[in-house]
Coordinates of C-alpha atoms and ligand atoms in Angstrom, one line a residue:
X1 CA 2.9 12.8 -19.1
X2 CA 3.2 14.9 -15.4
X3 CA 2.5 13.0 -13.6
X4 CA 2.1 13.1 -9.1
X5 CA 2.7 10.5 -7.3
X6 CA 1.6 11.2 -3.2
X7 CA 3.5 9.0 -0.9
X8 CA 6.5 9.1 -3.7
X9 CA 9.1 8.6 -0.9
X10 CA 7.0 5.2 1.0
X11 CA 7.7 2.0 0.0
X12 CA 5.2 1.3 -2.7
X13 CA 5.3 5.2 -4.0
X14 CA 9.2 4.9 -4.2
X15 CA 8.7 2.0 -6.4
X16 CA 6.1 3.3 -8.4
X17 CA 8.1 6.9 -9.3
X18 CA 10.8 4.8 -10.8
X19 CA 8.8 2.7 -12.8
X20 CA 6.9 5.6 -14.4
X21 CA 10.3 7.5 -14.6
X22 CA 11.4 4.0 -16.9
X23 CA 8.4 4.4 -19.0
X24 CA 9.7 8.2 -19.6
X25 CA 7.4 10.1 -17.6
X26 CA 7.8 13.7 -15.8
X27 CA 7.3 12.1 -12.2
X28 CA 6.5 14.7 -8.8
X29 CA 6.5 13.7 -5.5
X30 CA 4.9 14.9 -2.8
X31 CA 5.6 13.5 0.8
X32 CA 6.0 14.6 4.1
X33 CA 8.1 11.7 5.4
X34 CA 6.3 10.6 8.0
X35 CA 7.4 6.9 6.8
X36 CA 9.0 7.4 4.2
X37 CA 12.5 8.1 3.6
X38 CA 14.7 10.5 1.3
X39 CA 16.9 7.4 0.8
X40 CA 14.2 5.9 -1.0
X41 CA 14.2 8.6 -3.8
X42 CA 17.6 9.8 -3.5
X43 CA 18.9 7.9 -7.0
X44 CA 16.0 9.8 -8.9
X45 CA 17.5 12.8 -8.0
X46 CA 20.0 13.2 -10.9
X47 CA 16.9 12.6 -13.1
X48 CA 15.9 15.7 -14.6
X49 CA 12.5 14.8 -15.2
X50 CA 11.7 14.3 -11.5
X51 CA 11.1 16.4 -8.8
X52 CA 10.8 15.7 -5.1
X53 CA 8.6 18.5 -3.1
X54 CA 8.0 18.0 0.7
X55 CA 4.4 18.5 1.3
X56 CA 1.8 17.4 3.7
X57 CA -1.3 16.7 1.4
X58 CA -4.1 17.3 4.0
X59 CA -3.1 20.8 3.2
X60 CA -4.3 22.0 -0.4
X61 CA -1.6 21.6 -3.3
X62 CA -1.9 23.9 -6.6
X63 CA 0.3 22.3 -9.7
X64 CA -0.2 20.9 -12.8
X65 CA -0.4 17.4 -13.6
X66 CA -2.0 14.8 -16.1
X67 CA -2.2 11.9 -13.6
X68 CA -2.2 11.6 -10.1
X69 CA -1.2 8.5 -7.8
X70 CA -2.5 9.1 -4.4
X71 CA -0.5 6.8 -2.3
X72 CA 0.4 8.8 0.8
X73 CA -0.7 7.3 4.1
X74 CA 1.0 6.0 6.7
X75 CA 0.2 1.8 6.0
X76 CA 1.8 -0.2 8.7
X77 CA -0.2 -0.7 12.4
X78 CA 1.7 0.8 14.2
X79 CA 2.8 3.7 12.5
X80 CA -0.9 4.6 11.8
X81 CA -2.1 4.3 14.7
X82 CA 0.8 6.4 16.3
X83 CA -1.4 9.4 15.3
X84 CA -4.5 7.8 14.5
X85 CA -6.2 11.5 14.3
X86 CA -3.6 13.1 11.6
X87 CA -4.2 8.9 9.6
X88 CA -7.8 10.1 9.4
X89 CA -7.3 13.3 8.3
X90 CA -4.3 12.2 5.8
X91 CA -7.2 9.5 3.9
X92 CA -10.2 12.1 4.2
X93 CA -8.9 15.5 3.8
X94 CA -5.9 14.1 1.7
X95 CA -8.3 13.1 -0.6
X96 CA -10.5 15.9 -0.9
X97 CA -7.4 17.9 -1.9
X98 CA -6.6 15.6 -4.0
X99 CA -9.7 15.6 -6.2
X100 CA -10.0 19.0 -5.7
X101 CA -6.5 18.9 -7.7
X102 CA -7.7 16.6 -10.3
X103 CA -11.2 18.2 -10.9
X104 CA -9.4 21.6 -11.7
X105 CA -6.9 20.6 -13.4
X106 CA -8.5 17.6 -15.3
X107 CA -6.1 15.0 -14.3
X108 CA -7.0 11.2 -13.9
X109 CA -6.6 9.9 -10.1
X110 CA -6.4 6.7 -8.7
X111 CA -6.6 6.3 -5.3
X112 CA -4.1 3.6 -3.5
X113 CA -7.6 1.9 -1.1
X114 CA -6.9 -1.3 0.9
X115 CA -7.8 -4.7 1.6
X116 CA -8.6 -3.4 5.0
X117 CA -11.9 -1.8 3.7
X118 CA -12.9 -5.8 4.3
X119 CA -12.0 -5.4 7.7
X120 CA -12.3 -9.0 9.7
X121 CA -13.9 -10.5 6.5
X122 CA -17.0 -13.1 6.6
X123 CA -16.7 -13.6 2.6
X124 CA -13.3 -15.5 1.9
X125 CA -11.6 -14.9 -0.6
X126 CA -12.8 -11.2 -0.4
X127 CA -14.9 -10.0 -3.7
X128 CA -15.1 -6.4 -4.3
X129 CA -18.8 -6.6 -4.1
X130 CA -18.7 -7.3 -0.5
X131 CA -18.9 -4.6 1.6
X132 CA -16.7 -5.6 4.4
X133 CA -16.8 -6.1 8.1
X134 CA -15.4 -2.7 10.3
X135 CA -15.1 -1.6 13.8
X136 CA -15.6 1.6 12.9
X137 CA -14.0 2.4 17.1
X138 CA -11.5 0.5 17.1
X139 CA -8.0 1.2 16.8
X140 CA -7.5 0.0 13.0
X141 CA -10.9 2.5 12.2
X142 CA -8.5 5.8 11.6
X143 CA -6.8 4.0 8.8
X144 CA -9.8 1.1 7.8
X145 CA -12.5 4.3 8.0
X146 CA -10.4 6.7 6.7
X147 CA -10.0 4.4 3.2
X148 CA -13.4 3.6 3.3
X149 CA -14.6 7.5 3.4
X150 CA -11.8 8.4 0.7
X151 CA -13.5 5.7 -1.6
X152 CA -16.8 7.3 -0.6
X153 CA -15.5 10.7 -2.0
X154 CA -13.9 8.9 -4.8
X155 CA -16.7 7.8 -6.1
X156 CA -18.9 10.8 -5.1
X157 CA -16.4 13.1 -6.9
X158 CA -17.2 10.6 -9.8
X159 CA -21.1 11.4 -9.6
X160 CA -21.2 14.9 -8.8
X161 CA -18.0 16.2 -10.9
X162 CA -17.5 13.5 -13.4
X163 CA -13.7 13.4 -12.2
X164 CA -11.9 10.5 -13.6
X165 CA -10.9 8.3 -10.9
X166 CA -9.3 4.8 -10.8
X167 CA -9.9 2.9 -7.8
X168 CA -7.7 -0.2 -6.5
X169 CA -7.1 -2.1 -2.9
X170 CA -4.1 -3.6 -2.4
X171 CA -3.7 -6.5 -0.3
X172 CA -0.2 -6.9 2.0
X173 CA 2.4 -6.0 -0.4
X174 CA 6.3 -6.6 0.6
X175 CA 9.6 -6.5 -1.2
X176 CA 12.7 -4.0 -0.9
X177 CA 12.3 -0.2 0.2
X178 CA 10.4 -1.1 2.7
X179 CA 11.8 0.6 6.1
X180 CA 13.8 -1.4 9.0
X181 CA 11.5 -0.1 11.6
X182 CA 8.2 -0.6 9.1
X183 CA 6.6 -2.9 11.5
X184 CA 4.7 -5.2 9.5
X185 CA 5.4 -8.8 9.4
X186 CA 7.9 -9.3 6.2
X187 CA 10.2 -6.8 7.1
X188 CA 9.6 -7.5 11.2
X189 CA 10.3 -11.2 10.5
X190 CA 13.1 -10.7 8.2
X191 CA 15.1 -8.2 10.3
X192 CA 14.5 -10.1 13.4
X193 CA 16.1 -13.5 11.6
X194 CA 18.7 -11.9 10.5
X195 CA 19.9 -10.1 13.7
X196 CA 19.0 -13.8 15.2
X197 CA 16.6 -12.2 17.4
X198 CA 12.9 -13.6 18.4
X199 CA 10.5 -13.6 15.6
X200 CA 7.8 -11.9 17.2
X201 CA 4.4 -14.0 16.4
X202 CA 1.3 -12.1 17.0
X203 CA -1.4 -14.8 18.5
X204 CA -0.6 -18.3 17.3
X205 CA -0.1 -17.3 13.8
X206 CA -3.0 -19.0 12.5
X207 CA -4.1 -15.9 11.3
X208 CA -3.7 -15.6 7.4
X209 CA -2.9 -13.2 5.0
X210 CA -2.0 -13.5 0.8
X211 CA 1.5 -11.5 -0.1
X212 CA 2.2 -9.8 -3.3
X213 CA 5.4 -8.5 -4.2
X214 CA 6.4 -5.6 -5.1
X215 CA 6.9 -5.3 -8.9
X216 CA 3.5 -7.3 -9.6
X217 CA 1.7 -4.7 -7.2
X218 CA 3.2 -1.9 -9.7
X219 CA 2.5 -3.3 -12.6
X220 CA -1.3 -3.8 -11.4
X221 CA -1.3 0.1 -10.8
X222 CA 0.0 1.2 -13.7
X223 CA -2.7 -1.1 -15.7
X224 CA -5.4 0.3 -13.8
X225 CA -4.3 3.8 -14.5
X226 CA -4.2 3.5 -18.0
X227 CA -7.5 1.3 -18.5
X228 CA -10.3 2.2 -20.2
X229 CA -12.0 5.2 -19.6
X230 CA -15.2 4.8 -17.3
X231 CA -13.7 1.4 -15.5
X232 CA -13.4 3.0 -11.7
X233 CA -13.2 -0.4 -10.3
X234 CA -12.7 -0.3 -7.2
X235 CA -10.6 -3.5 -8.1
X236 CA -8.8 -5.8 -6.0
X237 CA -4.4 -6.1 -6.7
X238 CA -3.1 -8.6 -4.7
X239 CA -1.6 -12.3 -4.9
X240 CA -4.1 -14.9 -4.3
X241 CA -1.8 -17.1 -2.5
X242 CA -3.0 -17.6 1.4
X243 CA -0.4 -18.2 4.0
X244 CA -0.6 -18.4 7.8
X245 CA 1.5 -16.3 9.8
X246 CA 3.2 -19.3 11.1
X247 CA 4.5 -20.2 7.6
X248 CA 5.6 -17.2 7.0
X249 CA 8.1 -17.3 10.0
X250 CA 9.2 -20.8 9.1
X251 CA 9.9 -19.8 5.3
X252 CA 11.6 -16.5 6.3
X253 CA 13.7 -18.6 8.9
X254 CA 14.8 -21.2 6.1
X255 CA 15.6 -18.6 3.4
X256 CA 17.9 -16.5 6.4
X257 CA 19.1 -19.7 7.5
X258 CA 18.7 -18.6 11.0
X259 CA 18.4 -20.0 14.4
X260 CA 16.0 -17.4 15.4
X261 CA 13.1 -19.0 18.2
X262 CA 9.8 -17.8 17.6
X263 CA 8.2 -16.1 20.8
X264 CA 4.6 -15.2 21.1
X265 CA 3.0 -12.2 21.6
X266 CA -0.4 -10.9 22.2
X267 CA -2.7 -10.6 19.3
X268 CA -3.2 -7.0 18.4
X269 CA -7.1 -5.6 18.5
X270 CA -9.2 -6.3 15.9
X271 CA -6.3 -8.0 13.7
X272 CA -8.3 -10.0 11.0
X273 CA -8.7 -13.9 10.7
X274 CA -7.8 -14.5 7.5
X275 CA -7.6 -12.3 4.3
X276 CA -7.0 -13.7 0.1
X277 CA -8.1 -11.5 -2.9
X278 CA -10.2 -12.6 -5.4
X279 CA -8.8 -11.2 -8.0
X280 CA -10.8 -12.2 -11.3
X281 CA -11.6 -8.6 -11.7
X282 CA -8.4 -7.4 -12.5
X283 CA -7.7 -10.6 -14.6
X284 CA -10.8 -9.6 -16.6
X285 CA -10.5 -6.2 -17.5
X286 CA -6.6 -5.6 -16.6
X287 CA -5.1 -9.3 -17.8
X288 CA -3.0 -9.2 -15.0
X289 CA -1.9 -11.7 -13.0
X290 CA 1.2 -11.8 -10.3
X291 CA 3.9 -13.8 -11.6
X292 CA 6.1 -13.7 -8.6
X293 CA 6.4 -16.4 -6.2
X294 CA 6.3 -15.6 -2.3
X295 CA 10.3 -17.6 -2.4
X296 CA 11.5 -15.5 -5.2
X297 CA 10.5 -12.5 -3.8
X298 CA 11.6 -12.9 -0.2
X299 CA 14.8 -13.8 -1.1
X300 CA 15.0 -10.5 -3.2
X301 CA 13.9 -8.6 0.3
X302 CA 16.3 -10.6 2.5
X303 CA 19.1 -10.0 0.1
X304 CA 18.0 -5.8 0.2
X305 CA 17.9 -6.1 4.3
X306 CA 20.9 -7.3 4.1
X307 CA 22.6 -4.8 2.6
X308 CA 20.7 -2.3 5.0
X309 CA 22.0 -3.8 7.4
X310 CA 25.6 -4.7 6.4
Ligands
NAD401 P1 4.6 3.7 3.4 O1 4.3 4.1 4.8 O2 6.0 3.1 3.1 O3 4.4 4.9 2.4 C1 3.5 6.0 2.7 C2 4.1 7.3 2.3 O4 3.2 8.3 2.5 C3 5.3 7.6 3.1 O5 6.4 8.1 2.3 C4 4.8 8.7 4.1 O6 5.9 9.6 4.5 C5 3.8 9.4 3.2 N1 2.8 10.2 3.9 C6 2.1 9.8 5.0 N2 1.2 10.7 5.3 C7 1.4 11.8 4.4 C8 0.8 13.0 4.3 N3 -0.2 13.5 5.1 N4 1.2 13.8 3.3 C9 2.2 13.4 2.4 N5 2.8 12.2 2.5 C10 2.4 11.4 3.5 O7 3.5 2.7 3.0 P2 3.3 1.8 1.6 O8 3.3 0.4 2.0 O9 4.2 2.3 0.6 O10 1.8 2.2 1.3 C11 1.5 3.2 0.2 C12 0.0 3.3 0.0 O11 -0.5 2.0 -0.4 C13 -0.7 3.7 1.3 O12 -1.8 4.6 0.9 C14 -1.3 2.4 1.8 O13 -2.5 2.6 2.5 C15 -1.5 1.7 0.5 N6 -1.5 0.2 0.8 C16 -0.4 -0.5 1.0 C17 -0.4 -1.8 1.3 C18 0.9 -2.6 1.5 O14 0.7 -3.8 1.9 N7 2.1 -2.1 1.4 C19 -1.6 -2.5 1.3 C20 -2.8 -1.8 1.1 C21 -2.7 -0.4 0.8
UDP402 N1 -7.5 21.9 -4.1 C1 -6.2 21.7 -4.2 N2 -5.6 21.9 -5.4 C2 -6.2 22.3 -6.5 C3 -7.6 22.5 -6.4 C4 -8.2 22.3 -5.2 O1 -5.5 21.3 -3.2 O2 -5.6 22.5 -7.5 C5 -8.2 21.7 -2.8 C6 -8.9 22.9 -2.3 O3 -8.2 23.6 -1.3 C7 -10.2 22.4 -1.8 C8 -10.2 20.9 -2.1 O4 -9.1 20.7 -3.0 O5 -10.3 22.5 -0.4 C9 -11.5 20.5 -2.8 O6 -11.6 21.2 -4.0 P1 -13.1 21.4 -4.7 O7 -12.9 22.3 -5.9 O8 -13.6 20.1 -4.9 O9 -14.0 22.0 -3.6 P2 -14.1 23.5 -3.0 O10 -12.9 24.3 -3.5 O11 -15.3 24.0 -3.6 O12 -14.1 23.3 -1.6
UDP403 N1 2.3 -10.0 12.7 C1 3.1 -10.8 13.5 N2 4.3 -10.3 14.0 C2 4.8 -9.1 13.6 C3 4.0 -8.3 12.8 C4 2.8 -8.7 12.3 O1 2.7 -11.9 13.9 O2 5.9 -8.8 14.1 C5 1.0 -10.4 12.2 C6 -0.1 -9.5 12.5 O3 -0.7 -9.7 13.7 C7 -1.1 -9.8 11.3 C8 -0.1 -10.2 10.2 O4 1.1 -10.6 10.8 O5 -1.9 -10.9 11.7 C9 0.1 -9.1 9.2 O6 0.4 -8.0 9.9 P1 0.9 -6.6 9.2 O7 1.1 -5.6 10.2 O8 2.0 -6.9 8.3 O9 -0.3 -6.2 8.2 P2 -1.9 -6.2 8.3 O10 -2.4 -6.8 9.7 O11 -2.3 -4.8 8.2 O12 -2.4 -7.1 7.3

C-alpha cells in the first residue's frame, strides 16, 4: 500500500514509518520539523520505497495514498504551548486537510487523539465513554481542544462523507527517538540523570501517569488501522500500569546509576492528577495487549540517550 504518515519525522511517526516500511509498504512523510528531526528518518532514506516531503499540513496537500496516519502535532508541554495558536490550527485545520485528502482520494485515516481529551479526569482508569474534564482557557486547551475538535471532525467526516476513519488516544508513550530537548518527563528525567544534573520534579510528584513503550504503541496503531471496517473507536492504546512521578525518578535514577538530587519545581497549570487507560476496548476488538515492561523499556531509552549523548 501508499501509504502517509504526518508527523513521519516525531518520535512516534519515525517509529511508525519504519515499521510499515518492514511490513513492505510504500511509506510518505510529511513533516515540517517543528519537533521532529531529519536524524530520525535519515536511515530510511536509502529505501526506495520511502519518501520524505517537508510540508506543513495546515496547508492543503494533493497526493495519492491508500492510508493515512495523521500523527503531526507538536506533543510535549512545552513545545505546544510555545505557539499555542499554530498547535490549534495544526489539530483543527491539519485535520480538515487531512480528510479532505482521504475523502478524495478514498484513503482510510486514523487520526493519532490523546489521553488529554480526559483532561484532569474524575473517572479513573479513563473509559472512552467518558467525556473528559477540560479547561477549554487554559494553557494545555490549544493542544487538549485542538484533539478534541479534530475527533469532532473525525467523526463528523464519518457522518456526513462516510470517510473511513480510525480513531485512537494514546496515553504517555516513551522509548528511543524521542528528542534531547523533548521536554516531557522520560526523556527530561533520563538526560538529567545521566548528565548528573537535578531531576526536575514538577509538584511533589504524586501526580500519576501509565507509560507505554514505544513498540507496543506501534503495534496498537497498526491493529487499529487494519481492523474491521466500520470499528472507528475512538479507542484507548496505552499501558495500564500507573506510576507516580516520584517513582519514575527513583527507577530512572537506579537504572542510570546516578547520584542525581531531585529538586522541586512548581507544578505546571492545569497538569492532571492522575491518568491509567482502561484499555479492554482495544483487548476486545484489537487482542492487543502491551507486553513491555516500564524496566525493559527504560533501559532500552537510557541505553539510546546514551549514545546521543556519547
Ligand atoms: P513529536 O513532537 O515527536 O512528533 C510530532 C511530529 O509532528 C514532529 O515531527 C513535528 O515536526 C511534526 N509536526 C508538528 N506540527 C506539524 C505541522 N503543522 N505539519 C507537519 N508536521 C508537523 O511527538 P510524538 O510524541 O511523536 O507524537 C506524535 C503524535 O502522537 C502527536 O499527534 C501526538 O499528539 C500524539 N500523541 C503522542 C503521545 C506520546 O506520549 N508520545 C501521547 C498522546 C498522543
Ligand atoms: N484537501 C487536501 N487534499 C486533497 C483534498 C482536499 O489538502 O486531496 C483539503 C482542501 O484544501 C480542503 C480540505 O482538504 O480545504 C477539506 O476538503 P473537503 O473536500 O472536505 O472540503 P472543501 O474542499 O469542500 O472545503
Ligand atoms: N514532569 C516532571 N518533570 C519534568 C517533566 C514532567 O515532574 O521534567 C511531570 C509533569 O508535571 C506531569 C508528568 O511529569 O505531571 C508527565 O509530564 P509530561 O510532560 O511527560 O506529559 P503529560 O503531562 O502531557 O502527561
Amino acid at each position: 500500500m501508499r501509504i502517509l504518515v504526518t508527523g513521519g519525522a516525531g518520535f512516534i511517526g519515525s517509529h511508525l514509518c519504519r515499521r510499515l516500511l518492514a511490513d513492505g509498504h510504500e511509506v510518505l512523510s510529511a513533516d515540517n520539523y517543528f519537533t521532529g528531526s531529519r536524524k530520525n528518518i535519515h536511515e530510511f532514506l536509502a529505501n526506495p520505497r520511502f519518501e520524505a516531503l517537508r510540508h506543513d499540513i495546515t496547508s492543503p496537500l494533493y497526493v495519492e495514498v491508500d492510508q493515512i496516519y495523521n500523527f503531526a502535532c507538536p506533543a510535549s508541554p512545552i513545545h505546544y504551548q510555545q505557539d499555542p495558536v499554530q498547535t490549534t490550527k495544526t489539530s483543527v485545520q491539519g485535520a480538515i486537510n487531512m480528510l479532505g485528502l482521504a475523502k478524495r482520494t478514498g484513503a482510510r485515516i486514523l487520526q493519532a487523539s490523546t489521553s488529554e481529551v480526559y483532561g484532569d479526569p474524575e473517572v479513573h482508569p479513563q473509559t472512552e465513554a467518558y467525556w473528559g474534564r477540560v479547561n477549554p482557557i487554559g494553557l494545555r486547551g490549544c493542544y487538549d481542544e485542538g484533539k478534541r475538535c479534530a475527533e469532532t471532525l473525525f467523526f463528523d467526516y464519518y457522518r456526513q462523507h462516510a470517510t473511513d476513519i480510525k480513531v485512537v488516544r494514546i496515553f504517555n508513550t516513551y522509548g528511543p527517538g524521542m528528542q534531547l530537548n523533548d521536554g516531557r518527563v522520560v526523556s527530561n528525567f533520563i538526560v538529567q540523570a545521566l548528565r548528573g544534573e537535578d531531576i526536575t520534579l514538577y509538584g511533589d510528584g504524586s501526580q500519576t501517569r501509565s507509560f507505554c513503550y514505544v513498540s507496543d504503541l506501534v503495534e496498537g496503531v497498526v491493529r487499529m488501522m487494519n481492523s474491521a471496517p466500520g470499528f472507528t473507536g475512538p479507542v484507548n492504546l496505552g499501558n495500564p500500569v500507573e506510576y507516580s512521578i516520584v517513582e519514575i525518578a527513583e527507577i530512572i535514577l537506579d537504572l542510570c546509576r546516578s547520584s542525581s538530587k531531585l529538586t522541586l519545581k512548581a507544578l505546571p497549570e492545569d497538569d492532571p492528577r492522575q491518568r491509567q487507560p482502561d484499555i479492554g476496548l482495544a483487548q476486545q476488538q484489537l487482542g492487543w495487549t502491551p507486553s513491555v515492561a516500564l524496566v525493559d523499556g527504560l533501559r532500552e531509552t537510557i541505553d539510546y540517550f546514551k549514545r546521543m549523548l556519547a
